XYZ file of C-alpha atoms in Angstrom:
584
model
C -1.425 -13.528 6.263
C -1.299 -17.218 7.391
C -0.118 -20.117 5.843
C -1.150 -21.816 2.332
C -3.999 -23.504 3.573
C -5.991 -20.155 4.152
C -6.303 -20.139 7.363
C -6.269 -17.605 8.575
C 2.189 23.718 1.001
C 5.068 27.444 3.613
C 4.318 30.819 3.542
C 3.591 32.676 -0.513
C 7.019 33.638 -1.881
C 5.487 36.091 -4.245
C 2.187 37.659 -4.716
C 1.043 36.841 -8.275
C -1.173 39.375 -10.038
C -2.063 37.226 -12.646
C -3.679 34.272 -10.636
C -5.153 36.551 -8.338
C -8.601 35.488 -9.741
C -7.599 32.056 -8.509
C -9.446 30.818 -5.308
C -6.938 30.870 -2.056
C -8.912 28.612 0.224
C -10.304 24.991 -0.771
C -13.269 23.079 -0.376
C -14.381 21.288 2.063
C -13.399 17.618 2.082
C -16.056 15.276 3.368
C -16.260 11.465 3.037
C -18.784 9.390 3.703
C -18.648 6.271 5.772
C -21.064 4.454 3.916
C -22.706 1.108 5.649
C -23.181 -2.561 4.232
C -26.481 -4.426 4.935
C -25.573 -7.502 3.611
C -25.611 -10.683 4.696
C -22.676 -12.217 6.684
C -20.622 -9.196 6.226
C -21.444 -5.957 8.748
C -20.310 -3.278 7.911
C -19.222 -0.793 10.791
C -21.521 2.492 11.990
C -19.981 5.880 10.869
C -17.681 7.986 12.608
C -19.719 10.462 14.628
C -17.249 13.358 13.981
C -16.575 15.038 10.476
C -13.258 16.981 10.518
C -12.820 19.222 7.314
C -9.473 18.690 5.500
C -10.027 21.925 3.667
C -10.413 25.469 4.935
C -13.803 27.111 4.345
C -15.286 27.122 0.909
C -14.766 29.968 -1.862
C -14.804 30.257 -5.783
C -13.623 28.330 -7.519
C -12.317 27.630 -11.265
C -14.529 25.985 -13.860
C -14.406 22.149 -13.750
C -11.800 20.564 -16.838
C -10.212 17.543 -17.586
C -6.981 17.529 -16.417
C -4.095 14.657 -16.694
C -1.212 15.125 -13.923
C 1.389 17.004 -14.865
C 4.408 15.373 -16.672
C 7.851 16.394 -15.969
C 7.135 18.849 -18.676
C 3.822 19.821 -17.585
C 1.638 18.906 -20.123
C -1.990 18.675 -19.569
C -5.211 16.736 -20.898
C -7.239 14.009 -18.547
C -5.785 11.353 -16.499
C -7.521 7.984 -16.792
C -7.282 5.817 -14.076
C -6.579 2.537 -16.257
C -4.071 0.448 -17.391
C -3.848 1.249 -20.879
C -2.749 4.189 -23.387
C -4.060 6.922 -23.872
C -5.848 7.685 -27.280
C -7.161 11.327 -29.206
C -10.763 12.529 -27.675
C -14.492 10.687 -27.562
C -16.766 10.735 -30.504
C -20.421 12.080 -29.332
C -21.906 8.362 -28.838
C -18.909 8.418 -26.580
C -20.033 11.417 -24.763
C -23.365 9.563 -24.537
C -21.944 6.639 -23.041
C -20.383 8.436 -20.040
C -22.977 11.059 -19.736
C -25.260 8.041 -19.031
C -23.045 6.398 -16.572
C -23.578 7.371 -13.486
C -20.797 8.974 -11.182
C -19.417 7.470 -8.478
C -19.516 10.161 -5.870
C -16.704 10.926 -3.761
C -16.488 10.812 -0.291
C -18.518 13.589 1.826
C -17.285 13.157 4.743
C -14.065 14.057 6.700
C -11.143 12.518 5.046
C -9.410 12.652 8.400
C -10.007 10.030 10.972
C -9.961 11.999 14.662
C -6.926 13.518 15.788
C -5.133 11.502 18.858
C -3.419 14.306 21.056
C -1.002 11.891 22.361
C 0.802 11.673 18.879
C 0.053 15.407 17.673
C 2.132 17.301 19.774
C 1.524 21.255 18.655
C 4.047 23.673 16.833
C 5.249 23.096 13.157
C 8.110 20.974 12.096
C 10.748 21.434 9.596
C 10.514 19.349 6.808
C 12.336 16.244 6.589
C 15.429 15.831 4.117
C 14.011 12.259 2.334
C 16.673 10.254 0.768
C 15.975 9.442 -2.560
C 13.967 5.822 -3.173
C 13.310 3.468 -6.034
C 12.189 3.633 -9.072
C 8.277 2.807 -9.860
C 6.815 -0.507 -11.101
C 3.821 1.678 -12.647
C 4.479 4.660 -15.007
C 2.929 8.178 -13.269
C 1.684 5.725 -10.159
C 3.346 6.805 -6.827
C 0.978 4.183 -5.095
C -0.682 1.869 -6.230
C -3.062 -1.055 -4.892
C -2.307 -5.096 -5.747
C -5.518 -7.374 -5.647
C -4.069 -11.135 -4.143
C -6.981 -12.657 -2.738
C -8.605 -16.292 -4.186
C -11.646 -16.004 -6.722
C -12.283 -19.889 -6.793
C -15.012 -20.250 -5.144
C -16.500 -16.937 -6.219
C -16.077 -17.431 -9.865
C -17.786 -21.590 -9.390
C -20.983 -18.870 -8.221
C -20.499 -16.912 -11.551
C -20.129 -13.786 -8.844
C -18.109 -11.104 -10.437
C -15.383 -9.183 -8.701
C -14.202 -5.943 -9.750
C -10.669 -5.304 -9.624
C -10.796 -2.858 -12.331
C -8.570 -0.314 -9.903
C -5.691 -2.373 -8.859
C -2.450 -2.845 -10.427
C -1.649 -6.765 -10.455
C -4.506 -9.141 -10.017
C -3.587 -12.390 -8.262
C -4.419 -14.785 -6.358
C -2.655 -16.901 -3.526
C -3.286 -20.111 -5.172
C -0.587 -22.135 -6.689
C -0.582 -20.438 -10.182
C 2.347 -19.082 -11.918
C 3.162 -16.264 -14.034
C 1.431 -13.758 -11.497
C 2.381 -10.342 -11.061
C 2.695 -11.124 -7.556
C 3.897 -14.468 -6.299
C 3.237 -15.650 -2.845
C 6.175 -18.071 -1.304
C 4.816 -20.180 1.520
C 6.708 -22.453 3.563
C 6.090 -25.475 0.596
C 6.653 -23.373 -1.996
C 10.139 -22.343 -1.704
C 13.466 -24.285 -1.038
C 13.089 -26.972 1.786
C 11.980 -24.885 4.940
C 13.474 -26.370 8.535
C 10.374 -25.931 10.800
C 8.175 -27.819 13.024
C 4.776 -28.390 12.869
C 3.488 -27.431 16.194
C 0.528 -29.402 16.264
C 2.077 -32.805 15.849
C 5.595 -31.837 17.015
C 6.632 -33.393 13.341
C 10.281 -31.484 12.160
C 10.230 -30.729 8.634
C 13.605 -30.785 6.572
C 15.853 -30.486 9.917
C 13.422 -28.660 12.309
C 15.857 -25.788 12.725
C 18.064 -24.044 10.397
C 20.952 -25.297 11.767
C 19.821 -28.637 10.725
C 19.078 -27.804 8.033
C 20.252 -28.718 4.194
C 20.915 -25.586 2.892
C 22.038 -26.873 -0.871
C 19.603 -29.038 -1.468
C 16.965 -26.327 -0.282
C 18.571 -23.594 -2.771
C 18.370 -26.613 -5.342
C 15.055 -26.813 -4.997
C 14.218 -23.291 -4.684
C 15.531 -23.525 -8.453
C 12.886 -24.936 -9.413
C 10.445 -23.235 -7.683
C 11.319 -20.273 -8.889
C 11.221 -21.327 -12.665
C 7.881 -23.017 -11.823
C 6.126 -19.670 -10.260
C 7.874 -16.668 -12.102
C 8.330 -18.248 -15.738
C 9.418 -15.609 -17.345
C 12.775 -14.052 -16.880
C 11.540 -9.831 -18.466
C 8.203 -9.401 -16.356
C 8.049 -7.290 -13.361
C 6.569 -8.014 -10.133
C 6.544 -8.575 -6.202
C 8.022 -11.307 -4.931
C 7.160 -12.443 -1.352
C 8.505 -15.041 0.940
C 5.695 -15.480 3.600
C 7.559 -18.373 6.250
C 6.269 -17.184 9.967
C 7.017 -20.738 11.891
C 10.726 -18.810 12.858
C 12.060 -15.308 13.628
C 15.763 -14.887 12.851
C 16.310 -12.914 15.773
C 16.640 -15.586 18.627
C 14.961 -12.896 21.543
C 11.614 -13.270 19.135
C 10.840 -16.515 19.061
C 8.563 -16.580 22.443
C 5.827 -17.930 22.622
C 4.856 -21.143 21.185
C 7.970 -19.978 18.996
C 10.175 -21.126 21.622
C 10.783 -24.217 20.749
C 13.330 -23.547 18.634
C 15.237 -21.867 21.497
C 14.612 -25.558 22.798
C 15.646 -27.452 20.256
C 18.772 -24.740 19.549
C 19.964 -25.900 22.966
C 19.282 -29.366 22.845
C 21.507 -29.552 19.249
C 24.187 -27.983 20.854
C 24.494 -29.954 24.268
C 24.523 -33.548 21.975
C 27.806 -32.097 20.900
C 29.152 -31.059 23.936
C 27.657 -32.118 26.958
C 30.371 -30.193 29.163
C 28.846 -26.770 28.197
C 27.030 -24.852 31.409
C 23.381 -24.024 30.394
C 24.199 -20.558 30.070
C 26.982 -21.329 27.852
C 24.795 -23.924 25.818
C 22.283 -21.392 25.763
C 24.740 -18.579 24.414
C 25.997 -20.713 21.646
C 23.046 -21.705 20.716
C 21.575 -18.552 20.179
C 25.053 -17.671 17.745
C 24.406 -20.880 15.537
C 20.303 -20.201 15.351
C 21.250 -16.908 13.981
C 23.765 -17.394 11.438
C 21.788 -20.300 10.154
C 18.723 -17.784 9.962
C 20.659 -15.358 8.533
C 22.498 -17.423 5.692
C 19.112 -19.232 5.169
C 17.226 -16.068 4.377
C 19.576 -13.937 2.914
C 21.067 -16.558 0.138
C 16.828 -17.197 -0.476
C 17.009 -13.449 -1.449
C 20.038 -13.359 -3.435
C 18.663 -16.481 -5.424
C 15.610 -14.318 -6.169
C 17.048 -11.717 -6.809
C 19.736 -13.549 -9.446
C 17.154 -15.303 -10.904
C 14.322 -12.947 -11.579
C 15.723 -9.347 -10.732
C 12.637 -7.728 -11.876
C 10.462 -8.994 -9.011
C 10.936 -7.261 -6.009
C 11.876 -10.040 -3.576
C 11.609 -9.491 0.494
C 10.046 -11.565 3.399
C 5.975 -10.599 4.598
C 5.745 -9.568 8.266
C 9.331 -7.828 7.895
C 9.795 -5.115 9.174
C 8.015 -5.818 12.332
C 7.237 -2.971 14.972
C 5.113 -4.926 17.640
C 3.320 -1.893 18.816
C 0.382 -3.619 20.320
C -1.278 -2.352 23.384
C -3.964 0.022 21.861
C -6.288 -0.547 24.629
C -4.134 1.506 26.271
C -5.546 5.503 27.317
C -1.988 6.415 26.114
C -1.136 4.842 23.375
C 0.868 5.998 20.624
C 1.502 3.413 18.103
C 5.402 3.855 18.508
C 7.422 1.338 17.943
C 9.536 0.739 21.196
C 13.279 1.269 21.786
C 13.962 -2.148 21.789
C 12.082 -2.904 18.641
C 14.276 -0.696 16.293
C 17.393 -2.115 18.165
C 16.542 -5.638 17.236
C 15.658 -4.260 13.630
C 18.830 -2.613 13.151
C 20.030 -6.239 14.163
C 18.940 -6.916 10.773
C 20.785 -4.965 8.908
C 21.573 -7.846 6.638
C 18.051 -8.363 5.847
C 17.309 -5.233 4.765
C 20.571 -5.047 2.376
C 19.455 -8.673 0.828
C 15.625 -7.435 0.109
C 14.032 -5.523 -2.942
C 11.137 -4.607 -1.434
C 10.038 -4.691 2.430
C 6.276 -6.205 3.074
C 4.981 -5.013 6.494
C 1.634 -5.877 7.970
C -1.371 -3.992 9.069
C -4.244 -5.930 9.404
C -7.081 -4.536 11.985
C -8.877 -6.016 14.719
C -11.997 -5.743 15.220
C -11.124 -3.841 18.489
C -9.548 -1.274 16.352
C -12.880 -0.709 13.963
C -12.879 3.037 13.057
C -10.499 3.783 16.048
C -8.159 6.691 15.245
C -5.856 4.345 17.248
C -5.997 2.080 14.089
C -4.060 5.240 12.144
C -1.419 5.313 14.682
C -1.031 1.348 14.750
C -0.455 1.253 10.813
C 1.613 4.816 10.868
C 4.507 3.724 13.160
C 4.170 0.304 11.149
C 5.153 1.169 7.946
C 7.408 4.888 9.226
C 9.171 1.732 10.820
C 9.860 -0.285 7.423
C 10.780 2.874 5.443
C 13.575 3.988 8.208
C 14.804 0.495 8.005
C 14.703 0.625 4.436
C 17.318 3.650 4.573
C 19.659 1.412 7.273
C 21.853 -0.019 4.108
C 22.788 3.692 2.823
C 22.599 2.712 -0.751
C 21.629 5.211 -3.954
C 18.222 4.702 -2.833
C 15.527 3.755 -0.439
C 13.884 0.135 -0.648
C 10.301 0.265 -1.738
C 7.989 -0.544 1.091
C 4.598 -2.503 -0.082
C 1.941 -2.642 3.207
C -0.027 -5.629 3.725
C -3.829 -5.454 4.903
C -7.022 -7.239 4.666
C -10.678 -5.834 3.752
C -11.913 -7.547 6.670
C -11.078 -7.807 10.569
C -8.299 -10.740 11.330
C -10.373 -11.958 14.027
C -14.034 -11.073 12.138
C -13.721 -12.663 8.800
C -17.431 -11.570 7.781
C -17.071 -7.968 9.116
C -15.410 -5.596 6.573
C -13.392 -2.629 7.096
C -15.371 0.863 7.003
C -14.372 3.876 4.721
C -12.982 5.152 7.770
C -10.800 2.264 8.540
C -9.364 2.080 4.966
C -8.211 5.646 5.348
C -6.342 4.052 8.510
C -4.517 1.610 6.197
C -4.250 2.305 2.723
C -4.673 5.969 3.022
C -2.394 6.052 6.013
C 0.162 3.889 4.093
C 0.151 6.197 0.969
C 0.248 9.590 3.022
C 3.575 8.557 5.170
C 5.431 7.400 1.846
C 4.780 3.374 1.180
C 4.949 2.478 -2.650
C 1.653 0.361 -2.417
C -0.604 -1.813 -0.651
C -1.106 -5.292 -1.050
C -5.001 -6.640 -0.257
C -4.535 -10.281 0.956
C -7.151 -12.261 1.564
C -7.893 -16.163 2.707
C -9.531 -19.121 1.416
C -11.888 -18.760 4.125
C -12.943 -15.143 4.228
C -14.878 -15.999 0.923
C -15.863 -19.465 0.928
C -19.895 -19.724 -0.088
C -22.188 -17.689 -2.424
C -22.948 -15.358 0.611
C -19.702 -14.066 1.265
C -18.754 -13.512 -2.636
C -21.584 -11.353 -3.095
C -20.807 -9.800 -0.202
C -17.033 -8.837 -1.186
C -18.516 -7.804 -4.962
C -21.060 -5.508 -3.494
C -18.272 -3.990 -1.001
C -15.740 -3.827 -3.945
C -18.111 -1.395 -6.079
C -19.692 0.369 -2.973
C -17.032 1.296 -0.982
C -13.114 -0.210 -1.618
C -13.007 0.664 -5.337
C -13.543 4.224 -4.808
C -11.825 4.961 -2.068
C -8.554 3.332 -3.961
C -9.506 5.439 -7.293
C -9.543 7.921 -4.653
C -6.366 7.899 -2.686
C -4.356 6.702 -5.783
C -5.542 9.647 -7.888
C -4.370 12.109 -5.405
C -1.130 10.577 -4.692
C -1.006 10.642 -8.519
C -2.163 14.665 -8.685
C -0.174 15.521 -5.825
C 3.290 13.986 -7.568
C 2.858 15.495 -10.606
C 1.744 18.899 -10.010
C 3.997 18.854 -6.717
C 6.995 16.912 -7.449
C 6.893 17.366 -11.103
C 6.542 13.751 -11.625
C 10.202 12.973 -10.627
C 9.075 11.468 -6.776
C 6.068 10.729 -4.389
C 4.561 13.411 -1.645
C 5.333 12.513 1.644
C 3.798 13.955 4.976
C 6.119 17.356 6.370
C 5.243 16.214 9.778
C 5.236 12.950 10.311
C 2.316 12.731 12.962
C -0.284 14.632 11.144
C -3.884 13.773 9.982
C -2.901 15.027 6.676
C -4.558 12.463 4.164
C -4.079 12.523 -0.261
C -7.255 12.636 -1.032
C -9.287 14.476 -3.723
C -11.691 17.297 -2.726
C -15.237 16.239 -4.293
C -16.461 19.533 -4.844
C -13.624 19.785 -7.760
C -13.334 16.098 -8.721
C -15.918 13.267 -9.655
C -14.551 9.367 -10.535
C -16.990 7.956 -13.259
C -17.409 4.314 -14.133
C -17.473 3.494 -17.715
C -17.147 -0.343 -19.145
C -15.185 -1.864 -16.284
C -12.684 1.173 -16.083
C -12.683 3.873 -13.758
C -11.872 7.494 -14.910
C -11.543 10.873 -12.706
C -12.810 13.700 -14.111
C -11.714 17.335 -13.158
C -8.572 19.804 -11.675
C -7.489 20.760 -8.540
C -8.075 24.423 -7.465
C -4.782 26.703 -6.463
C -5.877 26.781 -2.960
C -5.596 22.690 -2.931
C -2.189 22.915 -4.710
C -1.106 25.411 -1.532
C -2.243 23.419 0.570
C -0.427 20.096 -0.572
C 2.625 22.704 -0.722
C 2.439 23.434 2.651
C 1.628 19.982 3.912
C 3.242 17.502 1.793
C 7.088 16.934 0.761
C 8.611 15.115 -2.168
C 10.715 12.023 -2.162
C 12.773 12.044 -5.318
C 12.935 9.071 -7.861
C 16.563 7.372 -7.948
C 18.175 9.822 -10.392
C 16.001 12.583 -10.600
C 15.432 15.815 -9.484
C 11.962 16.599 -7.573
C 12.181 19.507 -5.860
C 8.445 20.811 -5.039
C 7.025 23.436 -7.441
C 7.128 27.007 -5.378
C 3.903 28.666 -5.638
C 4.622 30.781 -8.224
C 5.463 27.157 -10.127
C 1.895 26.044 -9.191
C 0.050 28.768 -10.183
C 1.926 28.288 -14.056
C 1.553 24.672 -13.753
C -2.348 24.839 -13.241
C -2.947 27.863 -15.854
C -1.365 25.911 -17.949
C -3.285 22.710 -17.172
C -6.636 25.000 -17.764
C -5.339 26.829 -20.878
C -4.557 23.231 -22.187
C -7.031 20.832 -21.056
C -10.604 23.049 -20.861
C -11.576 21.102 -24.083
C -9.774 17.473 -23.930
C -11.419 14.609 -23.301
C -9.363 10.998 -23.511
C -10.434 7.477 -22.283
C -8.924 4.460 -23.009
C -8.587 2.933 -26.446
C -9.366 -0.673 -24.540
C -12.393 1.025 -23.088
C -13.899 2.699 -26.177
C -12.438 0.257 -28.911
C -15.393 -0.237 -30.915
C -16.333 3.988 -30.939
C -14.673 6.693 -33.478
C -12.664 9.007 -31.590
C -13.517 12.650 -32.268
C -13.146 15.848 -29.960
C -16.271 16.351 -26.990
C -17.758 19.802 -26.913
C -17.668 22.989 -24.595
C -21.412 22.184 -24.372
C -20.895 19.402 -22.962
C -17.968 19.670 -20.366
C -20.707 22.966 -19.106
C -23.750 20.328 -18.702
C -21.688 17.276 -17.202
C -18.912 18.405 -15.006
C -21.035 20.510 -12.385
C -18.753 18.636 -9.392
């Protein structure tokens, strides 16, 4: 992100006589890399290698609806919407979806290619996860946030479906969003300088700057953007001119170093350079620090059901990809400095890292380990402040390349980011996008054709599992997280047993998960408990209850949305039919 102006499952405890009828292998899990030949935007080539997620294929049980499991493991179908759910379809509403064509899921490997250098052999124990916060979303462990501008694509009439995300803004000056985007002239009165005409803005540095008239003014700001004082949302403070950590401002950031030392030598001139460089660096920080933090704690006074924290933070800097042996890690001296902020991480509701791709990074299982050791950085800093709970960690990414603005991301490269993010533990992702990535009729119908083609499903996708794998798993009380950390191990849903159909702007999954596929998350996933609740993962003898149960009580139940189907009578949808439609 840039400034406002755009630019830019171990081993079976017991054997179970009465689900030995039940598969104990899975399907195959392909997905497809799909291309776009549109104009402007290219689309990348597929991967040449297709890695099955699943062991070979076997029977399996008849296709149902199925809802995820509640903490009490009940069982019907799980739409994929925003609203209630409502008693089964009348036959014209059988109609309707038996005319609407599926939207198939991926056939390809869900795994991007293993890199050896971060895959080191043997198995690992599983990790003891402290418990984390609460979700924004009812029975949504992950969800997606749309927050990129529609201006120019709606003065083109070009229709964007956004249908699967939770929270739909934009990064225009509106307020009352579910997510509101800070910039540096939207919050308080930000000391920076503009680098371009050397201009200081509101003291240059913090330690120039006017801290009470800045929190006045952030007042305001806030009233102006979040309205209302019940909603819930994200909050996020994007200012990127300054680091608070003095060592990080290099580069063109440097000048605040400068101008650090040059404040402190017009008050004492006597001071070595080492000396004026010393206290210089003390001042910077505290300013930062007291800047920052009492930003937060306004937030978080004013509207504590936003989630307030700063974009870019945590950072990791693990660049160097073009490297033969890189691994993505975040180096020594990286955590050091982020335990450095300690403070930060205490004052924030929420942590916002960053993962946008290059285009040197375009299907590159490199890409997974860049965005891995990203956000595994921002959860373990989201643990520093030992509290009752972990801080919710929201990932950052773009549908196109930073430095390709017209070249979108491939199936392959979203399971680097937002599958990536999801499989490691984040709460979300947030899909940013600039003014200029979608500026002319060209682009916009480029971005709606990649929305329905290729992004939409792969979020129904990874958010359905994530979904699945919580309920049936953690029996709705917490999210799955990766056992070992450094595996290829992806939440995805296996397409022989699942199909995602698109009905009147809505997107609904239809079928259940097989026994094998329930083992398998078992022996590959862990759960992170809710604050407060208890989520310890099913045993296998658990599983095998949960999904008879799920079968015994959802072979026959159908249920869509009551905003989806408003103007139909609800009535129940036959065997018949679930025998003739749900071949997956």
């Amino acid at each position: 992100m840039t400034s406002h102006s755009g630019v830019p499952l171990p081993l079976l405890e017991d054997k179970l006589e009465y689900v030995s009828q039940l598969p104990h292998t899975c399907k195959h899990l392909f997905l497809s890399h799909k291309t776009i030949d549109v104009p402007l935007h290219n689309n990348l080539k597929s991967l040449p290698s297709k890695l099955s997620l699943y062991p070979p294929p076997s029977e399996k049980l008849p296709p149902v609806f199925v809802k995820p499991l509640s903490p009490h493991t009940s069982v019907s179908l799980f739409p994929l919407s925003n609203s209630a759910l409502t008693p089964p379809l009348t036959s014209k509403a059988s109609q309707l979806l038996a005319e609407t064509s599926p939207i198939p899921l991926p056939k390809s490997s869900l795994s991007p290619p293993k890199a050896t250098a971060s895959n080191p052999p043997g198995l690992h124990p599983p990790r003891v996860l402290p418990d984390t916060a609460g979700l924004l979303f009812k029975d949504q462990p992950f969800i997606v946030t749309w927050n990129i501008p529609n201006l120019v694509c709606n003065r083109y009439n070009i229709s964007l479906d956004t249908s699967p995300f939770k929270g739909v803004a934009t990064p225009a000056k509106v307020p009352g969003q579910f997510l509101s985007l800070f910039y540096t002239n939207r919050l308080g009165l930000y000391p920076y300088v503009d680098l371009n005409s050397k201009k200081h803005f509101y003291g240059g540095i913090p330690q120039r700057a006017n801290l009470k008239v800045s929190m006045d003014k952030a007042k305001d700001d806030i009233n102006y953007y979040i309205p209302s004082k019940t909603t819930r949302g994200l909050a996020v403070i994007d200012w990127e001119e300054w680091r608070p950590l003095w060592d990080r401002n290099w580069g063109n950031k440097r000048i605040y170093q400068t101008l650090s030392v040059a404040h402190v030598k017009q008050t004492n001139r006597s001071l070595t350079a080492q000396q004026a460089m010393k206290k210089a660096k003390q001042q910077f920080e505290e300013a930062a620090r007291k800047f920052m933090s009492r930003m937060l704690e306004l937030g978080k006074a004013m509207r504590p059901n936003y989630l307030w924290g700063f974009y870019l933070f945590p950072n990791c800097y693990n660049y160097g990809w073009q490297e033969p042996s890189y691994t993505g890690q975040c180096s020594r001296e990286v955590r050091r400095q982020n335990n450095e902020l300690l403070w930060l991480w205490d004052s924030s509701t929420a942590l916002y890292p960053s993962v946008y791709l290059q285009a040197s990074l375009a299907d590159n299982p490199k890409a997974a380990l860049m965005v891995r050791n990203r956000v595994q950085e921002a959860l373990r800093v989201s643990a520093l402040p030992r509290l009752s709970g972990t801080k919710p960690v929201f990932v950052y990414t773009r549908p196109v390349f930073v430095d390709q603005n017209r070249r979108f991301l491939s199936q392959g490269d979203l399971i680097s980011t937002i599958g990536e993010s999801a499989a490691v533990g984040a709460s979300g992702a947030v899909l940013w996008g600039a003014s200029a990535d979608y500026d002319d009729q060209t682009s916009c119908e480029a971005l709606s054709f990649y929305l329905t083609s290729t992004l939409n499903p792969y979020i129904i996708n990874v958010t359905a599992a994530a979904q699945l794998c919580s309920n049936f798993l953690c029996r709705g009380n917490g999210r799955c997280v990766r056992k070992k950390s450094r595996s290829n191990h992806y939440l995805h849903l296996d397409p022989e047993n699942f199909r995602v159909v698109h009905v009147r702007e809505r997107y609904f999954v239809l079928g259940t998960p097989t026994f094998a596929e329930l083992k398998i998350l078992r022996r590959r996933f862990n759960c992170q408990c809710y604050k407060g609740l208890s989520c310890t993962p099913r045993t296998y003898r658990e599983l095998a209850k949960a999904l008879l149960f799920s079968v015994k009580q959802g072979l026959y139940q159908n249920t869509l949305s009551k905003a989806t189907l408003d103007d139909i009578q609800q009535s129940s949808i036959t065997k018949e039919y679930v025998k003739n439609n749900m071949n997956v």
